Tab-separated table of C-alpha atoms and ligand atoms in Angstrom:
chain	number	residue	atom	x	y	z
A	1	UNK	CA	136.619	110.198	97.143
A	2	UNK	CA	134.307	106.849	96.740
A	3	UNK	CA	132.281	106.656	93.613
A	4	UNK	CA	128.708	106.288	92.973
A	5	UNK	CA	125.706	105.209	90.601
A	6	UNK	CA	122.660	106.882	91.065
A	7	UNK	CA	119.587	104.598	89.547
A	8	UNK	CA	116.279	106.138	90.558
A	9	UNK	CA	112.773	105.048	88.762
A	10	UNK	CA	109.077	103.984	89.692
A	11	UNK	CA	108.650	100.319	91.440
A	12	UNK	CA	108.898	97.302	88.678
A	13	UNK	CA	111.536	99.175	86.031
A	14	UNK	CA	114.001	96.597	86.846
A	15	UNK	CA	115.964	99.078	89.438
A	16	UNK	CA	117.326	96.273	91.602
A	17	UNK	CA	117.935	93.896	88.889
A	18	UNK	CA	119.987	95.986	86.889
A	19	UNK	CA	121.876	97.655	89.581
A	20	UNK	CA	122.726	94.253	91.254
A	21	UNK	CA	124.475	93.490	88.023
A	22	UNK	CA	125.852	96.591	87.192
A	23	UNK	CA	127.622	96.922	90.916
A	24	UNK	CA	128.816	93.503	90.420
A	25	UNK	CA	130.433	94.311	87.182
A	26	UNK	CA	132.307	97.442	88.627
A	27	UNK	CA	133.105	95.631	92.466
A	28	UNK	CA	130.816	98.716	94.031
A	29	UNK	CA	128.344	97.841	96.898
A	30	UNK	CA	125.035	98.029	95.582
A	31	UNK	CA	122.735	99.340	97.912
A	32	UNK	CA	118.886	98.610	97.670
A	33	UNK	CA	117.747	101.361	99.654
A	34	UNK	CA	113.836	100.511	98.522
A	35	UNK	CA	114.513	97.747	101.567
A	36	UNK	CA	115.247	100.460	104.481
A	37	UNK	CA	111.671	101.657	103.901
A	38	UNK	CA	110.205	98.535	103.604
A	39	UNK	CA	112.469	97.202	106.818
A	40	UNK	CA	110.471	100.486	108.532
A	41	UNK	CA	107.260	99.317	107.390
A	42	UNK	CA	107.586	95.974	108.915
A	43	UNK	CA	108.421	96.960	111.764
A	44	UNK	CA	104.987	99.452	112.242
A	45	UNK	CA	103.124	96.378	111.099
A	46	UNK	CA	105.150	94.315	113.637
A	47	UNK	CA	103.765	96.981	116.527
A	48	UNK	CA	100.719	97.045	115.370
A	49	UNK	CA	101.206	100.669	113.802
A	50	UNK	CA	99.211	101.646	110.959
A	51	UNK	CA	101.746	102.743	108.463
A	52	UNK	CA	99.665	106.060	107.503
A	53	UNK	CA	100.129	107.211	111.209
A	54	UNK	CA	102.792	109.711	111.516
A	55	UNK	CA	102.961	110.284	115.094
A	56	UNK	CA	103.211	106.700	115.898
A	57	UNK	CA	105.946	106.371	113.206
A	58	UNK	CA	107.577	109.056	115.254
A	59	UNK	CA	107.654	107.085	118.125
A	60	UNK	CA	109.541	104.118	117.135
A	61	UNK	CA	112.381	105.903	115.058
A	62	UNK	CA	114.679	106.756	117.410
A	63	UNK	CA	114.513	102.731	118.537
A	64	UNK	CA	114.550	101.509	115.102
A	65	UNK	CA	117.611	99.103	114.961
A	66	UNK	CA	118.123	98.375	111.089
A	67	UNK	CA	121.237	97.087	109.898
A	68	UNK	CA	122.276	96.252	106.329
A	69	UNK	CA	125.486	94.097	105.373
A	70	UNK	CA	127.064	93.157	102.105
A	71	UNK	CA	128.555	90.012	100.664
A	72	UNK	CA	129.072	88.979	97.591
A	73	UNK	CA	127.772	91.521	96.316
A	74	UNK	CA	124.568	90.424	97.904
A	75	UNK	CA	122.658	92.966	100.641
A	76	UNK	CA	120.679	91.750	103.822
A	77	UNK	CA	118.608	93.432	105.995
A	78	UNK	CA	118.291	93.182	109.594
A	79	UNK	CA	115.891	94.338	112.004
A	80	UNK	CA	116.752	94.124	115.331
A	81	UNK	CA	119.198	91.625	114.873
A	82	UNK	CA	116.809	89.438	112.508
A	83	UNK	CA	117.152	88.984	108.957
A	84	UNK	CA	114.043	90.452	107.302
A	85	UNK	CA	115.358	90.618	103.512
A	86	UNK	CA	112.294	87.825	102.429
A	87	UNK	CA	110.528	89.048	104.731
A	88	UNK	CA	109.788	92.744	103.627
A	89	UNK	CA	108.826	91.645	99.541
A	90	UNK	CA	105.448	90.626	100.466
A	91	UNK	CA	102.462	93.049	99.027
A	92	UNK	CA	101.657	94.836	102.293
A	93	UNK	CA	105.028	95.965	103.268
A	94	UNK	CA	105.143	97.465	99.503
A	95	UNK	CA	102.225	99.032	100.154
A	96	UNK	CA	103.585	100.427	103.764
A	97	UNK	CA	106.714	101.562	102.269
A	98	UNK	CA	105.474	103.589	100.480
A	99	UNK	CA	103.166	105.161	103.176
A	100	UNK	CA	106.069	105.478	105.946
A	101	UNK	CA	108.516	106.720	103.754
A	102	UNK	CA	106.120	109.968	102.747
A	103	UNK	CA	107.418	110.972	106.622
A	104	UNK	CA	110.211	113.523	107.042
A	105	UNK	CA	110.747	111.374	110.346
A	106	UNK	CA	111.975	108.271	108.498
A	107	UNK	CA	113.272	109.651	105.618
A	108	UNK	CA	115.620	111.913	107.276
A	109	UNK	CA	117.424	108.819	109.558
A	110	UNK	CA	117.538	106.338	105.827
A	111	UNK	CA	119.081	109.284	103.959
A	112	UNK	CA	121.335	109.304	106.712
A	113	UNK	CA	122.233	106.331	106.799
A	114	UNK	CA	122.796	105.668	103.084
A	115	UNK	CA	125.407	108.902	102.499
A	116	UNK	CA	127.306	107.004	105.356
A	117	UNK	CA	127.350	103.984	103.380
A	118	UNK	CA	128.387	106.007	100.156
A	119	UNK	CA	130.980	107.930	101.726
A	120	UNK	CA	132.699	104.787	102.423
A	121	UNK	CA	132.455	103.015	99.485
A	122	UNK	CA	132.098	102.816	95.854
A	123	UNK	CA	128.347	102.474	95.415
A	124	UNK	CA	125.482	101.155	92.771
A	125	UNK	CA	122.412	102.866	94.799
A	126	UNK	CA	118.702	102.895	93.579
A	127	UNK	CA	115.432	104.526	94.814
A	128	UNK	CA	113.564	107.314	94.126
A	129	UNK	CA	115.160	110.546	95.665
A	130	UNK	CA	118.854	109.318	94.626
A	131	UNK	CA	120.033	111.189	92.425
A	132	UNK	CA	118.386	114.103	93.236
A	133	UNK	CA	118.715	114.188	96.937
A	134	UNK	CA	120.216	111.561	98.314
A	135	UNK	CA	123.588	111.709	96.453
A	136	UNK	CA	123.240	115.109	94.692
A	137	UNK	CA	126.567	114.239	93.019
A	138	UNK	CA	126.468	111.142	91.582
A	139	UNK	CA	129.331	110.691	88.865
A	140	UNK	CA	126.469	108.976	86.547
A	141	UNK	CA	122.410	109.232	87.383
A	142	UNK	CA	120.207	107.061	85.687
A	143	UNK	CA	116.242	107.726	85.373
A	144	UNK	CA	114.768	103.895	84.805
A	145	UNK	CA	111.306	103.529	83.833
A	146	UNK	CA	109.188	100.636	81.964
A	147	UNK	CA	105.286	100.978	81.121
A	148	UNK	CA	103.116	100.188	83.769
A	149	UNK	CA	101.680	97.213	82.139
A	150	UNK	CA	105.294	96.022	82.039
A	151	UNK	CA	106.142	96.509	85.250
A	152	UNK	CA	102.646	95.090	86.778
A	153	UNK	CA	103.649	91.754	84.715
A	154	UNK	CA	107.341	91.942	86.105
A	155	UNK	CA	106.459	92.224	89.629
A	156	UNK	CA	103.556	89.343	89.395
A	157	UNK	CA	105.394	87.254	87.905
A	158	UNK	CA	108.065	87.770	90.533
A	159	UNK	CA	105.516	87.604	93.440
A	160	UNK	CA	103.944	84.044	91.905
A	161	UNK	CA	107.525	82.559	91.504
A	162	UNK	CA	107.777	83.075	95.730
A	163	UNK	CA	104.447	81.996	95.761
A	164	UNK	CA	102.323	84.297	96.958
A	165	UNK	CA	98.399	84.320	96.005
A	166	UNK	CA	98.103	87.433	93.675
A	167	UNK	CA	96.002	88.633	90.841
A	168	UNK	CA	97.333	90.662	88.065
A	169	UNK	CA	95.094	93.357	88.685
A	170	UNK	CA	95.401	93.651	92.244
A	171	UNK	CA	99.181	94.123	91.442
A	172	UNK	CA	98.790	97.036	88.758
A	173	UNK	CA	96.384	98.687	91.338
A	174	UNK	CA	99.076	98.644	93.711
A	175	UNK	CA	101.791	99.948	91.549
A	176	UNK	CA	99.785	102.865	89.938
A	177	UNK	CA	98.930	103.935	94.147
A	178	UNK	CA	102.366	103.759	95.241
A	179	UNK	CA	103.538	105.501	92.069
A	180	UNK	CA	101.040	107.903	93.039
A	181	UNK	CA	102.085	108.418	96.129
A	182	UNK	CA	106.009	108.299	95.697
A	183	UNK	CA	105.648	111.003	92.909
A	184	UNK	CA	103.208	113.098	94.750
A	185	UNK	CA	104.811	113.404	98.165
A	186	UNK	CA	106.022	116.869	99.756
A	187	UNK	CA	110.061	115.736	100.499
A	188	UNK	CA	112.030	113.960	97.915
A	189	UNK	CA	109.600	112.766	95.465
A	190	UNK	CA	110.101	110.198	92.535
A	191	UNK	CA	111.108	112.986	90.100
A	192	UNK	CA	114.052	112.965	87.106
A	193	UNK	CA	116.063	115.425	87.474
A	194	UNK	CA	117.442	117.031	84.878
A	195	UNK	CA	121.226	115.707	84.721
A	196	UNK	CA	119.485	111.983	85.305
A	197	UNK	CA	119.829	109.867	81.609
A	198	UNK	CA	116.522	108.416	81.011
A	199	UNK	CA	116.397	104.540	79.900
A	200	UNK	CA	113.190	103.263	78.945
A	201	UNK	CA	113.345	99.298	79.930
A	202	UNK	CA	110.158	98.194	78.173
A	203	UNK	CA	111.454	96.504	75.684
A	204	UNK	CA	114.946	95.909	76.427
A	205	UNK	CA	116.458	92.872	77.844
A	206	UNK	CA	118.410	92.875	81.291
A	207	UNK	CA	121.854	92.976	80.083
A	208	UNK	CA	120.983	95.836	77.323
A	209	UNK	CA	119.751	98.165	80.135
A	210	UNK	CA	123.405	96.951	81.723
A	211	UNK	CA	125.538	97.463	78.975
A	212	UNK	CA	123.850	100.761	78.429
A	213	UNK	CA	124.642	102.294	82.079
A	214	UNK	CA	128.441	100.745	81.906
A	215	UNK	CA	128.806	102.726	78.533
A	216	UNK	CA	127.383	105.581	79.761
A	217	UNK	CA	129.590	105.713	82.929
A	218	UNK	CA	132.704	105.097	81.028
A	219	UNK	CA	131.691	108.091	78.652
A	220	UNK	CA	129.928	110.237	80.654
A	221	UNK	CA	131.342	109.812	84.030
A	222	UNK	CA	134.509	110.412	82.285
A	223	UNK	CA	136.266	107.727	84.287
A	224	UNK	CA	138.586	105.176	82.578
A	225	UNK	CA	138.082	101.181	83.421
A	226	UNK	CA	140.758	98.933	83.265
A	227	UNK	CA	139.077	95.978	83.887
A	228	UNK	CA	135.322	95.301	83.410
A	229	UNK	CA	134.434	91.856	82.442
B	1	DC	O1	112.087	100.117	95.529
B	1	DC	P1	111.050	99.502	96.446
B	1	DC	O2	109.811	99.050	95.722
B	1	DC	O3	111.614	98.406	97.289
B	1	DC	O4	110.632	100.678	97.453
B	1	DC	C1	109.592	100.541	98.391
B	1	DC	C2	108.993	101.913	98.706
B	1	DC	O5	109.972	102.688	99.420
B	1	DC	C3	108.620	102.748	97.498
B	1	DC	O6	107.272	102.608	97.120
B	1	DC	C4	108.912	104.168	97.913
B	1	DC	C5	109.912	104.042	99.016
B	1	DC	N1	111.256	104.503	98.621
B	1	DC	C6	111.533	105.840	98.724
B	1	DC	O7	110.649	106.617	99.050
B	1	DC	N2	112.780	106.296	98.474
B	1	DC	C7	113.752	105.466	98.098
B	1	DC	N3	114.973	105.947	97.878
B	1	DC	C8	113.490	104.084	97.953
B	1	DC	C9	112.206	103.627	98.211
């Protein structure tokens, strides 16, 4: 029986971060599932697909072709044979994500998708419908959230480190919509569930947030760890 880590939260609390490091720490895959939706959304805006359009959304899922590997710890994306993983962080395909993965037509093939991956392996997953519909048994789930202010500034200072012409405000529009919209959708909505452990990452560094899920696992999860650097 593989194990897993459920972290689910709004876009900015650190999700990816935190469960890059905490995967690392335990040798379990981490698994960015975030990028499956976003990989999705490219590939509407590739066809020229607006990525409110359900019906046209439809249309290309039984094509898609998205593939995900992992190595060292580190996940790629593919789509269609070609590696998107820089190319889905840009402010649109946030934006899209958001909007295509509201459809029961793409949700329904990622879900699939990522219980194949857990079943397989010991995983680190984050999202929004993890824990409470994705992996429904989780040995630990983790609710991470940060203010919004916080996570505006986290994300913009992320997007002006690639590069990418931004305004503050433009970004903390953005993330209040798509929090919006991934806590106000009809299947699997951003939602703590009630087994999920709540970690406020406002004003915590990094490697508190980390040490905090690792004790929490080793307590909670009621699994012993011989050897966790
Ligand atoms: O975590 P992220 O910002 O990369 O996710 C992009 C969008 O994908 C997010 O706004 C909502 C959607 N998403 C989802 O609906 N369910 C998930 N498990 C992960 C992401």
């Amino acid at each position: 029986m593989s194990r897993s880590i459920a972290i689910d939260g709004p876009a900015g609390a650190g999700k990816s971060t935190i469960a890059k490091k905490v995967s690392a720490k335990l040798g379990y895959i981490y698994l960015d599932t975030g990028a499956m939706y976003r990989a999705v959304a490219l590939k509407a805006i590739q066809s020229g697909i607006d990525t409110k359009n359900q019906q046209g959304l439809a249309g290309i899922m039984d094509k898609l072709d998205i593939a995900i590997s992992h190595d060292n710890n580190l996940q790629k994306i593919f789509l269609e044979g070609a590696d998107v993983s820089e190319a889905i962080r840009t402010a649109e395909v946030s934006a899209g994500a958001s909007n295509v993965a509201a459809f029961p037509e793409v949700r329904l093939k990622m879900v699939e998708l990522q219980r194949k991956i857990a079943a397989g392996a010991d995983v680190v997953m984050d999202g929004r419908d993890i824990g409470s519909y994705v992996l429904p048994d989780a040995d630990l789930k983790i609710f991470l959230t940060a203010s919004v202010e916080e996570r505006a500034r986290r994300r913009f200072d992320e997007l002006l480190q690639k590069g990418q012409q931004v305004t503050f405000e433009a970004v903390r529009q953005e993330m209040v919509q798509r929090d919006k919209n991934d806590s106000s959708r009809a299947l699997a909505p951003l939602v703590k569930v009630p087994d999920a452990i709540e970690i406020d990452s406002t004003a915590l560094e990094i490697d508190e947030v980390v040490e905090k899920i690792i004790y929490f696992y080793q307590n909670y999860a009621n699994i012993k760890f011989e050897d966790i650097s």
